[in-house]
């Protein structure tokens, strides 16, 4: 079985060609982006390995695996995986405590297998619960870290033991000493290159260079940096950069110097398993955060499957442990660069991994000519885009529930690290969530009547235990001798705790305080809806209903939701309501005066979707037919629905009087049906009264359809052209179900 067959067995043969087409659909953008990401990833791989206390080559190994292996398996279009800066502290301590790098590699193998298991168990759903404010706070923090950490490299200054970013240390540790050192040891050549590179990036879109679609400005900056530095070497030696100011790839002298194998004899070491679980947990959370952030930055707003990402990361970390790498996650910095340089598919990350491999084996002498100052400018620009003033302003305008978690997350990450910062920001976000749930689980209004205050409390679509305090506080503070209507019609899910509170209120507190309670729409138990059902229920489709049959099917579906207790609430504010009713209605619905049930609820339609008309006993008069024509011709209704209902009280009273030989002004509601002999004398004597009432209602509906088609030329022509639909329906008051007839054919 070849590779393509293996892929087919996993994703399905029908998807293999689509997968190929998607990967190679934008090579003009992905290839340059992959090159730039490679140039940015190269020094980061080395720096993270150095900060982790691991061999430098291990960082490159993980970069290669993250690009090629994880890039091929993951279904994220724009995220890039590589050595994890967020795990440097863990790796450093693990290597020290386990004493040998080979034993640490065993922990990494086990951690990768645990990640793989988490992905197969679909534990990636945690990513869907990360608030947007936390994601944006994470991005802003990374942006600020990039800006501050890259300024020394842009000026040609070496900070301590590593030229690269080290997220494992406290952000403010030694800040004063670093600032002093920067000003004493700035390199004029690095500053010159940085200023020129920044000028290229800033003015790129404002000059003719913006027409060079296949040449990204980031790549131009790197190439220009190499050329200018070589120019300095021969023309202006005082500006020439060498040594610590250039990329430095270690030379590979043989297979043994490239690969290190884990020591499986330490499988029984409890510390190995402890670090394995630690690596799996932190790497999984970091990857989920990163892909969520990358999806947030993606111009196309595509969504990366979190479970598939965990599987890919697990395979990547297992392989890294087997050949001498360090922990891998999806990484925000490289993903941000990938997106900013125009990447469209995961071909760019595969190219970046391939170039890392080629550079290690063959091109170390060429890559080592790149000035770190040029790479620093790229990251400064990316950092500014992640943490610009505009982003802070936009979050502030969204209000404190969004802005405060955003700021707290940003500052916490700067002061501590990524995971702790995210947890602190999440705690603040949860506070606002609980506060919001306290105030927004329902809508309540009060009306003054001669008998006293009448309150109406309508529960939201979903009511959880978080809503208990607000509901209890509201109900238990109602005044004595009042009336409360608790409407749960639009609630698709109510937790048992809340149902118990409602019953406790009705059975005890309300009785003791003479409060009249009317419950409507409340069920004794609710099954949680799966995501697909909820998405389908809450999708607004009225704007794509092209034909009368589409509208009829939509109304049928709406009534089924009513019967199932799965209504969609569409309460609107005044401005929204006015905008909404400007749209053309869907249908003109002619029902009996006897029917007082709300049509929008029975059919679960939006405000303004229906034009209600009334006909006593469901018999259409000449003027009502004319009014129906206006509803279609002038207001744009594309369906005429004649709706009867069971137990019509007008027809029932008329029939009782007729059978008793009494006079009644309601006889005209019976006359046509009786005159047509549709109801035989035997039926009048033998059949149940309620059944007779319903049969007469159905006859009247059919008669009304005939009158409309015979008497109104406009409606008849539009029905024949398929531009207008005409049908009838019968509403069963006991079940709530509506039986619809087929559309009238001409």
XYZ file of C-alpha atoms in Angstrom:
746
model
C 0.000 0.000 0.000
C 1.503 3.340 -1.016
C 1.290 6.699 0.758
C -1.732 7.833 -1.240
C -3.606 4.644 -0.275
C -2.812 5.295 3.376
C -4.154 8.828 3.098
C -7.243 7.531 1.330
C -7.969 5.085 4.130
C -7.952 7.921 6.672
C -9.699 10.808 4.905
C -11.620 8.891 2.260
C -10.734 8.435 -1.388
C -13.156 11.125 -2.481
C -11.248 13.669 -0.408
C -7.708 12.837 -1.550
C -7.897 14.874 -4.749
C -9.525 17.761 -2.894
C -6.703 17.594 -0.348
C -4.079 17.771 -3.088
C -5.834 20.635 -4.815
C -6.177 22.601 -1.580
C -2.488 22.230 -0.679
C -1.227 23.235 -4.124
C -3.938 25.783 -4.920
C -1.876 28.912 -4.058
C 1.820 28.132 -4.635
C 2.525 31.733 -5.667
C 1.705 32.840 -2.117
C 2.671 29.761 -0.126
C 6.223 29.330 -1.458
C 7.417 32.865 -0.599
C 5.627 32.664 2.765
C 7.290 29.332 3.509
C 10.709 30.842 2.763
C 10.115 33.787 5.102
C 8.768 31.545 7.886
C 11.874 29.366 7.479
C 14.119 32.410 7.897
C 12.233 33.459 11.029
C 11.992 29.927 12.442
C 15.666 29.132 11.980
C 17.057 31.369 14.755
C 14.061 30.631 16.996
C 14.675 26.877 16.774
C 18.290 27.393 17.849
C 17.411 29.873 20.585
C 14.669 27.763 22.157
C 16.972 24.725 22.210
C 19.655 26.819 23.904
C 17.168 28.192 26.463
C 15.950 24.635 27.141
C 19.402 23.348 27.948
C 19.210 20.886 25.056
C 21.648 20.346 22.157
C 21.183 23.064 19.533
C 20.531 20.493 16.833
C 17.469 19.264 18.781
C 15.714 22.577 18.073
C 16.292 22.179 14.345
C 15.079 18.565 14.449
C 11.826 19.685 16.075
C 11.473 22.530 13.569
C 11.826 20.070 10.685
C 9.265 17.653 12.193
C 6.886 20.498 13.059
C 7.010 21.784 9.503
C 6.932 18.593 7.437
C 5.223 15.935 9.586
C 2.774 17.997 11.625
C 2.220 20.317 8.655
C 1.138 17.345 6.535
C -1.116 15.754 9.184
C -2.709 18.865 10.678
C -5.764 20.334 8.975
C -4.868 23.884 9.975
C -4.230 25.996 6.893
C -2.027 28.667 8.427
C -0.641 27.577 11.809
C 3.032 26.606 12.015
C 4.466 24.110 14.508
C 7.936 23.993 15.957
C 9.974 24.017 19.192
C 7.825 25.338 22.033
C 9.025 28.468 23.808
C 6.317 27.931 26.470
C 7.960 24.633 27.485
C 11.574 25.799 27.815
C 11.410 25.938 31.636
C 9.874 22.468 31.854
C 12.483 20.980 29.502
C 15.358 22.673 31.318
C 14.279 21.308 34.726
C 13.424 17.873 33.288
C 16.845 17.430 31.692
C 18.534 18.476 34.934
C 16.446 16.166 37.131
C 16.566 13.178 34.770
C 20.329 13.786 34.365
C 20.530 12.478 30.789
C 19.055 13.928 27.601
C 18.263 10.395 26.378
C 15.984 9.798 29.389
C 14.227 13.107 28.740
C 13.588 11.934 25.172
C 11.683 8.950 26.583
C 9.443 11.336 28.540
C 8.837 13.250 25.305
C 7.885 10.043 23.454
C 5.385 9.154 26.184
C 4.053 12.712 26.261
C 3.466 12.559 22.511
C 1.532 9.304 22.870
C -0.614 10.870 25.605
C -1.346 13.803 23.288
C -2.308 11.392 20.538
C -4.724 9.658 22.922
C -6.254 13.007 23.925
C -6.874 13.820 20.280
C -8.487 10.437 19.617
C -10.714 10.974 22.685
C -11.772 14.341 21.200
C -10.428 16.389 24.106
C -9.711 19.286 21.765
C -13.155 20.789 22.357
C -11.577 22.887 25.124
C -10.417 25.269 22.386
C -14.032 26.195 21.601
C -14.500 27.553 25.127
C -11.654 30.073 24.980
C -13.137 33.613 24.946
C -12.109 35.950 22.137
C -10.858 38.493 24.677
C -8.399 35.897 26.031
C -7.158 35.013 22.545
C -6.654 38.667 21.647
C -4.939 39.285 24.981
C -2.598 36.394 24.242
C -1.826 37.819 20.803
C -1.229 41.298 22.212
C 1.126 39.912 24.864
C 3.085 37.961 22.270
C 3.244 41.115 20.162
C 4.660 43.161 23.043
C 7.146 40.411 23.900
C 8.258 40.359 20.273
C 8.727 44.115 20.167
C 10.701 44.394 23.400
C 12.742 41.239 22.910
C 13.723 42.087 19.322
C 14.809 45.683 19.900
C 18.268 44.581 21.172
C 18.845 42.433 18.072
C 17.735 45.275 15.807
C 20.404 47.389 17.514
C 23.061 44.686 17.402
C 23.102 43.948 21.139
C 23.583 40.468 22.627
C 21.594 39.742 25.759
C 23.169 37.231 28.105
C 23.564 33.605 27.216
C 21.051 33.600 24.350
C 20.382 35.897 21.422
C 16.913 34.428 21.101
C 13.662 34.955 22.955
C 13.313 33.121 26.251
C 9.742 33.034 27.549
C 10.710 30.819 30.483
C 12.167 33.679 32.497
C 10.278 36.435 34.262
C 9.725 39.190 31.714
C 11.054 41.934 33.987
C 14.060 40.005 35.324
C 17.174 42.149 34.869
C 15.268 44.700 32.766
C 17.285 47.661 34.049
C 20.617 45.961 33.431
C 19.519 44.978 29.946
C 18.503 48.536 29.060
C 21.847 49.894 30.285
C 23.734 47.235 28.357
C 21.787 48.021 25.186
C 22.808 51.669 25.108
C 26.476 50.855 25.782
C 26.883 48.184 23.134
C 24.746 49.150 20.138
C 26.182 48.226 16.720
C 25.933 51.024 14.087
C 25.703 48.472 11.275
C 22.731 46.717 12.869
C 20.937 50.023 13.447
C 21.563 51.045 9.831
C 20.210 47.737 8.493
C 17.197 47.921 10.807
C 16.276 51.438 9.710
C 16.584 50.557 6.025
C 14.593 47.341 6.500
C 11.886 49.127 8.468
C 11.645 51.761 5.747
C 11.144 49.038 3.121
C 8.337 47.417 5.124
C 6.580 50.665 6.011
C 6.629 52.160 2.506
C 6.217 48.930 0.514
C 2.467 49.355 -0.036
C 2.877 53.065 -0.817
C 5.228 52.629 -3.781
C 5.419 50.726 -7.067
C 6.777 47.723 -5.122
C 3.251 46.760 -4.057
C 2.742 45.431 -7.599
C 5.324 42.698 -6.975
C 2.750 40.179 -5.790
C 5.067 37.154 -5.912
C 7.841 38.823 -3.914
C 6.840 39.424 -0.267
C 8.454 42.412 1.455
C 9.677 40.193 4.309
C 11.766 38.137 1.883
C 13.119 41.300 0.239
C 14.217 42.587 3.651
C 16.203 39.411 4.386
C 17.911 39.360 0.982
C 18.607 43.099 1.185
C 20.138 42.589 4.636
C 22.616 40.018 3.280
C 23.545 42.212 0.291
C 23.997 45.365 2.367
C 26.083 43.592 4.986
C 28.404 42.251 2.279
C 28.583 45.778 0.867
C 29.571 47.078 4.316
C 32.302 44.433 4.520
C 34.167 45.783 1.498
C 33.117 49.461 1.408
C 32.257 50.526 4.990
C 33.992 48.037 7.316
C 32.861 49.925 10.438
C 29.246 48.922 9.706
C 29.998 45.289 8.875
C 28.262 42.690 11.080
C 29.786 39.307 11.860
C 29.979 36.715 14.603
C 27.166 37.058 17.143
C 25.226 39.383 14.841
C 24.647 36.672 12.211
C 22.642 33.445 12.098
C 24.770 30.515 13.193
C 23.775 26.964 12.162
C 25.935 24.214 13.698
C 27.715 22.031 11.164
C 26.451 18.458 10.766
C 29.415 16.077 10.490
C 27.565 12.760 10.439
C 24.375 10.838 11.251
C 25.413 10.316 14.865
C 25.709 14.079 15.390
C 22.219 14.609 13.969
C 20.094 11.936 15.720
C 19.839 10.916 19.394
C 17.707 7.966 20.522
C 15.700 7.741 23.787
C 16.707 5.434 26.639
C 13.805 2.997 26.983
C 15.378 1.307 30.023
C 14.043 4.198 32.146
C 10.418 3.335 31.358
C 9.775 2.498 35.035
C 11.058 5.836 36.321
C 8.124 7.690 37.917
C 9.743 11.049 37.094
C 9.717 10.150 33.410
C 5.944 9.655 33.542
C 5.451 12.848 35.565
C 7.264 14.907 32.958
C 5.457 13.022 30.168
C 2.052 14.091 31.498
C 3.334 17.635 32.134
C 4.624 17.956 28.584
C 1.411 16.496 27.139
C -0.818 18.844 29.134
C 1.114 22.065 28.534
C 1.877 21.284 24.889
C -1.785 20.451 24.206
C -3.125 23.633 25.785
C -0.439 25.753 24.118
C -1.235 24.236 20.700
C -4.974 24.746 21.107
C -4.386 28.357 22.121
C -2.095 28.868 19.153
C -4.434 27.423 16.508
C -7.319 29.423 17.967
C -5.173 32.552 17.739
C -4.049 31.670 14.197
C -7.652 31.121 13.110
C -8.466 34.500 14.609
C -5.756 36.124 12.462
C -6.590 34.155 9.307
C -8.149 36.590 6.767
C -10.508 33.805 5.633
C -11.491 32.928 9.241
C -11.121 29.207 8.588
C -11.449 26.860 11.549
C -8.796 24.304 12.447
C -10.176 21.022 13.869
C -8.750 20.919 17.438
C -8.895 17.134 17.799
C -7.035 16.619 14.536
C -4.446 19.156 15.760
C -3.879 17.171 18.967
C -3.414 14.006 16.918
C -0.883 15.767 14.670
C 0.979 17.267 17.640
C 1.021 13.891 19.392
C 2.543 12.158 16.371
C 5.056 14.987 15.973
C 6.200 14.915 19.611
C 6.449 11.128 19.596
C 8.673 11.258 16.512
C 10.714 14.143 17.991
C 11.382 12.078 21.102
C 12.467 9.101 19.005
C 15.099 11.028 17.004
C 16.400 13.610 19.489
C 14.126 16.649 19.327
C 12.500 18.847 21.955
C 8.759 19.430 22.590
C 6.730 20.834 19.699
C 3.568 22.904 19.710
C 1.724 25.074 17.263
C 3.479 28.416 17.755
C 1.965 31.871 17.523
C 5.028 33.816 16.373
C 5.724 31.695 13.313
C 2.011 31.345 12.569
C 1.640 35.133 12.677
C 4.558 35.579 10.282
C 3.080 32.908 8.035
C -0.254 34.739 7.851
C 1.272 38.183 7.452
C 3.420 37.031 4.530
C 0.333 35.836 2.660
C 0.226 32.061 3.236
C -3.005 30.440 2.048
C -2.515 26.710 2.696
C -0.338 24.393 4.763
C 2.065 24.056 1.838
C 3.933 27.028 3.325
C 4.632 25.261 6.626
C 5.733 22.097 4.799
C 8.106 24.214 2.677
C 9.494 25.891 5.797
C 10.198 22.471 7.348
C 11.809 21.219 4.152
C 14.047 24.285 3.962
C 15.104 23.759 7.576
C 16.195 20.229 6.648
C 18.016 21.389 3.512
C 19.712 24.226 5.386
C 20.979 21.875 8.087
C 22.397 19.432 5.547
C 23.652 21.646 2.738
C 23.229 25.418 3.147
C 24.612 26.308 6.542
C 27.320 28.548 5.048
C 24.729 30.570 3.071
C 22.189 30.877 5.880
C 24.904 32.017 8.255
C 25.278 35.228 6.192
C 21.862 36.569 7.313
C 22.072 39.409 9.866
C 19.913 38.932 12.955
C 18.951 42.607 12.668
C 17.017 41.880 9.459
C 15.075 39.074 11.137
C 14.436 41.283 14.174
C 12.759 43.939 12.029
C 10.372 41.328 10.615
C 9.355 40.336 14.118
C 9.025 43.968 15.219
C 6.468 44.548 12.451
C 4.588 41.356 13.306
C 4.639 42.311 16.983
C 3.202 45.748 16.280
C 0.352 44.286 14.224
C -0.495 41.951 17.120
C -0.389 44.694 19.769
C -1.282 47.887 17.937
C -3.056 50.805 19.604
C -6.039 50.144 17.333
C -6.558 46.696 18.877
C -6.556 48.125 22.400
C -9.041 50.822 21.346
C -11.369 48.326 19.665
C -11.388 46.098 22.750
C -12.080 49.113 24.984
C -15.079 50.070 22.862
C -16.558 46.597 23.419
C -16.982 47.368 27.124
C -15.383 46.266 30.372
C -16.530 42.603 30.166
C -14.323 42.293 27.046
C -11.624 44.873 27.751
C -10.680 43.908 31.313
C -10.027 40.179 30.599
C -8.083 41.273 27.501
C -5.814 43.644 29.465
C -5.417 41.266 32.413
C -4.422 38.422 30.083
C -1.878 40.632 28.307
C -0.254 41.921 31.513
C -0.340 38.519 33.233
C 1.492 36.842 30.359
C 4.144 39.572 30.442
C 4.638 39.235 34.198
C 4.417 35.407 34.423
C 4.183 33.128 31.384
C 1.698 32.108 28.699
C -0.245 29.436 30.585
C -0.493 31.251 33.909
C -1.422 34.472 32.133
C -4.170 32.749 30.161
C -5.529 31.129 33.314
C -5.629 34.485 35.142
C -7.350 36.143 32.180
C -9.820 33.250 31.945
C -10.673 33.645 35.643
C -11.529 37.313 35.044
C -13.569 36.360 31.981
C -15.478 33.747 34.026
C -16.302 36.436 36.594
C -17.970 38.535 33.896
C -19.684 35.415 32.535
C -21.189 34.654 35.946
C -22.158 38.297 36.357
C -23.783 38.334 32.920
C -25.657 35.107 33.634
C -26.950 36.613 36.850
C -28.607 39.473 35.004
C -29.541 37.909 31.642
C -31.214 34.501 32.029
C -34.681 35.900 31.350
C -36.788 38.835 30.224
C -39.372 40.232 32.648
C -42.074 42.869 32.288
C -44.920 44.033 34.482
C -48.410 45.348 33.725
C -50.845 47.148 36.033
C -54.413 45.808 35.973
C -57.491 46.506 38.129
C -56.655 43.312 40.024
C -53.061 44.346 40.704
C -49.641 43.805 39.185
C -49.211 41.095 36.556
C -45.637 40.019 35.821
C -44.485 38.060 32.793
C -41.137 36.253 32.997
C -39.857 34.721 29.758
C -36.909 32.350 30.130
C -33.989 32.444 27.693
C -33.168 29.725 25.181
C -30.829 27.960 27.596
C -31.057 28.251 31.375
C -28.266 26.702 33.470
C -27.442 26.436 37.162
C -25.506 29.698 36.743
C -28.873 31.432 36.343
C -30.290 30.129 39.638
C -29.400 33.175 41.789
C -30.984 35.688 39.408
C -34.181 33.681 38.907
C -34.538 32.970 42.612
C -33.889 36.594 43.572
C -36.509 37.824 41.100
C -39.249 35.365 42.062
C -38.749 35.574 45.813
C -38.981 39.389 45.673
C -42.365 39.514 43.963
C -45.004 41.434 45.978
C -47.878 39.630 47.692
C -51.220 39.258 45.909
C -49.624 39.610 42.483
C -49.725 37.375 39.419
C -46.733 35.909 37.580
C -46.742 34.198 34.183
C -43.599 32.081 33.761
C -43.132 31.424 30.042
C -40.643 28.685 29.117
C -41.902 28.293 25.552
C -38.667 29.490 23.953
C -36.368 27.555 26.293
C -34.645 24.681 24.509
C -32.824 23.521 27.638
C -33.437 24.127 31.372
C -31.318 22.393 33.979
C -33.148 20.294 36.612
C -31.949 22.620 39.411
C -33.809 25.535 37.831
C -36.959 23.459 37.257
C -36.872 22.493 40.926
C -36.638 26.175 41.934
C -39.652 27.025 39.781
C -41.711 24.259 41.377
C -40.575 25.246 44.884
C -41.693 28.801 44.178
C -45.064 27.699 42.795
C -45.821 25.095 45.466
C -44.581 26.915 48.563
C -43.588 30.577 48.412
C -46.322 31.610 45.959
C -49.080 29.893 47.960
C -47.924 31.387 51.247
C -47.839 34.889 49.729
C -51.041 34.676 47.636
C -49.157 34.918 44.347
C -50.996 33.434 41.395
C -48.596 31.450 39.197
C -49.275 30.488 35.589
C -46.679 28.182 34.002
C -46.572 27.888 30.240
C -44.267 25.837 28.038
C -42.373 24.244 30.948
C -41.479 20.578 30.572
C -40.438 18.316 33.425
C -37.165 17.389 31.742
C -35.027 18.629 28.874
C -32.556 16.677 26.777
C -29.433 18.600 25.781
C -29.436 19.339 22.042
C -26.410 18.364 20.028
C -24.504 21.111 18.264
C -25.745 20.256 14.781
C -29.393 20.490 15.897
C -28.906 23.808 17.623
C -27.062 25.275 14.639
C -29.846 24.140 12.333
C -32.572 25.521 14.586
C -30.937 28.926 14.965
C -30.121 29.505 11.312
C -32.141 32.331 9.792
C -33.180 31.179 6.325
C -36.021 33.466 5.385
C -33.815 35.433 3.023
C -33.098 32.392 0.807
C -36.666 31.070 0.379
C -36.962 31.317 -3.389
C -40.274 29.604 -4.186
C -43.735 29.203 -2.604
C -42.869 25.551 -1.923
C -39.720 26.653 -0.052
C -41.855 28.941 2.102
C -44.393 26.175 2.768
C -41.600 23.788 3.807
C -40.182 26.496 6.083
C -43.558 26.912 7.798
C -43.888 23.149 8.198
C -40.477 23.035 9.824
C -41.396 25.951 12.098
C -44.508 24.180 13.325
C -42.502 21.028 13.987
C -40.156 23.087 16.169
C -43.212 24.397 18.036
C -44.480 20.857 18.607
C -41.020 19.707 19.732
C -40.639 22.658 22.102
C -37.594 23.872 20.231
C -38.639 27.393 19.286
C -36.286 30.197 18.313
C -36.942 33.426 20.217
C -36.822 36.552 18.046
C -37.410 39.387 20.485
C -36.166 42.590 18.839
C -35.587 46.144 19.956
C -37.578 48.887 18.256
C -34.937 49.892 15.672
C -34.205 46.265 14.789
C -37.943 45.627 14.518
C -38.421 48.506 12.101
C -35.526 47.300 9.944
C -36.862 43.756 10.026
C -40.390 44.504 8.857
C -39.099 46.435 5.849
C -38.387 43.053 4.259
C -41.099 41.440 2.132
C -43.348 39.063 4.121
C -43.406 35.364 3.369
C -47.101 34.602 3.504
C -50.593 35.996 3.970
C -52.304 33.749 6.535
C -56.117 33.777 6.689
C -57.407 32.134 9.841
C -60.659 32.233 11.766
C -61.596 34.936 14.253
C -62.051 32.068 16.697
C -58.310 31.298 16.573
C -56.374 33.433 19.067
C -53.158 31.418 19.232
C -50.145 33.464 18.003
C -49.272 32.559 14.428
C -45.586 33.520 14.749
C -45.230 31.061 17.611
C -47.194 28.233 15.960
C -45.093 28.554 12.813
C -41.933 29.827 14.570
C -41.456 32.646 12.092
C -39.750 36.000 12.446
C -41.453 39.293 13.176
C -43.053 40.568 9.967
C -42.846 37.241 8.118
C -46.630 36.796 8.119
C -49.588 39.045 7.211
C -52.513 37.890 9.398
C -56.062 38.179 7.988
C -59.292 36.956 9.597
C -62.361 35.180 8.217
C -65.154 33.991 10.510
C -65.541 30.257 10.045
C -62.760 30.302 7.428
C -65.095 31.411 4.634
C -63.587 34.012 2.300
C -65.718 37.013 1.313
C -65.199 39.073 -1.851
C -63.539 41.925 0.013
C -61.269 39.562 1.978
C -60.155 37.969 -1.300
C -59.377 41.467 -2.570
C -57.401 42.213 0.623
C -55.425 39.003 0.098
C -54.573 40.114 -3.449
C -53.213 43.409 -2.048
C -51.108 41.510 0.501
C -49.468 39.632 -2.365
C -49.369 42.306 -5.052
C -48.428 45.291 -2.867
C -46.497 43.802 0.079
C -44.861 40.872 -1.671
C -46.278 37.814 0.102
C -45.571 34.717 -2.010
C -47.862 32.236 -0.249
C -51.539 32.368 0.716
C -52.233 30.037 3.627
C -55.850 29.422 4.698
C -55.677 28.035 8.229
C -58.523 26.425 10.125
C -58.459 25.081 13.653
C -60.038 22.259 15.589
C -63.049 23.005 17.782
C -64.067 26.236 16.034
C -66.410 27.790 18.614
C -68.389 29.835 16.056
C -69.170 26.848 13.859
C -69.864 24.756 16.966
C -72.415 27.247 18.284
C -74.039 27.583 14.871
C -74.296 23.797 14.548
C -75.803 23.389 18.020
C -78.478 25.954 17.211
C -79.185 24.329 13.849
C -79.617 20.858 15.395
C -81.825 22.292 18.151
C -83.972 24.194 15.633
C -83.007 27.606 17.009
C -82.276 30.759 15.049
C -78.664 32.018 14.969
C -76.823 34.852 13.263
C -73.977 32.363 12.743
C -75.907 30.215 10.218
C -74.003 31.686 7.215
C -70.924 29.822 8.461
C -72.773 26.513 7.920
C -74.966 27.342 4.935
C -72.588 26.612 2.046
C -71.424 23.283 3.519
C -74.944 22.079 4.251
C -76.255 23.256 0.883
C -73.508 21.345 -0.923
C -74.624 18.113 0.793
C -71.023 17.572 1.835
C -72.468 16.785 5.273
C -75.313 14.303 4.950
C -78.388 14.333 7.262
C -77.272 10.971 8.678
C -73.918 12.483 9.683
C -75.693 15.374 11.411
C -77.627 12.921 13.545
C -75.031 10.231 14.234
C -71.603 11.868 14.263
C -69.931 13.519 17.249
C -70.453 17.287 17.330
C -66.728 18.076 17.531
C -66.016 15.867 14.526
C -68.743 17.587 12.537
C -67.338 21.001 13.430
C -63.918 20.003 12.134
C -65.349 18.505 8.934
C -67.268 21.722 8.204
C -64.119 23.749 8.877
C -62.179 21.630 6.369
C -64.998 22.037 3.791
C -64.976 25.810 4.292
C -61.204 25.887 3.705
C -61.588 23.981 0.440
C -64.477 26.257 -0.592
C -62.384 29.351 0.151
C -59.566 28.079 -2.081
C -62.080 27.527 -4.882
C -63.536 31.036 -4.478
C -60.094 32.643 -4.596
C -59.128 30.828 -7.790
C -62.482 31.478 -9.468
C -62.915 35.130 -8.494
C -59.422 36.661 -8.562
C -57.636 36.788 -11.913
C -54.325 38.122 -10.500
C -53.948 35.343 -7.937
C -54.965 32.691 -10.485
C -52.358 33.889 -13.007
C -49.578 34.107 -10.417
C -50.374 30.608 -9.128
C -50.268 29.229 -12.685
C -46.836 30.866 -13.203
C -45.505 29.411 -9.966
C -44.870 32.914 -8.555
C -47.527 32.539 -5.850
C -48.670 29.580 -3.776
C -52.103 28.760 -2.359
C -52.802 26.045 0.196
C -54.764 25.304 3.354
C -53.842 23.986 6.790
C -55.588 22.607 9.848
C -54.378 23.364 13.377
C -55.010 20.729 16.063
C -55.353 22.625 19.330
C -54.691 19.556 21.479
C -51.350 18.563 19.936
C -50.232 21.875 18.450
C -49.634 20.107 15.136
C -50.630 21.713 11.829
C -51.549 19.541 8.839
C -50.758 21.327 5.549
C -52.338 20.572 2.175
C -50.345 20.572 -1.049
C -50.093 23.742 -3.115
C -52.957 24.325 -5.524
C -52.071 23.334 -9.092
C -53.541 25.014 -12.167
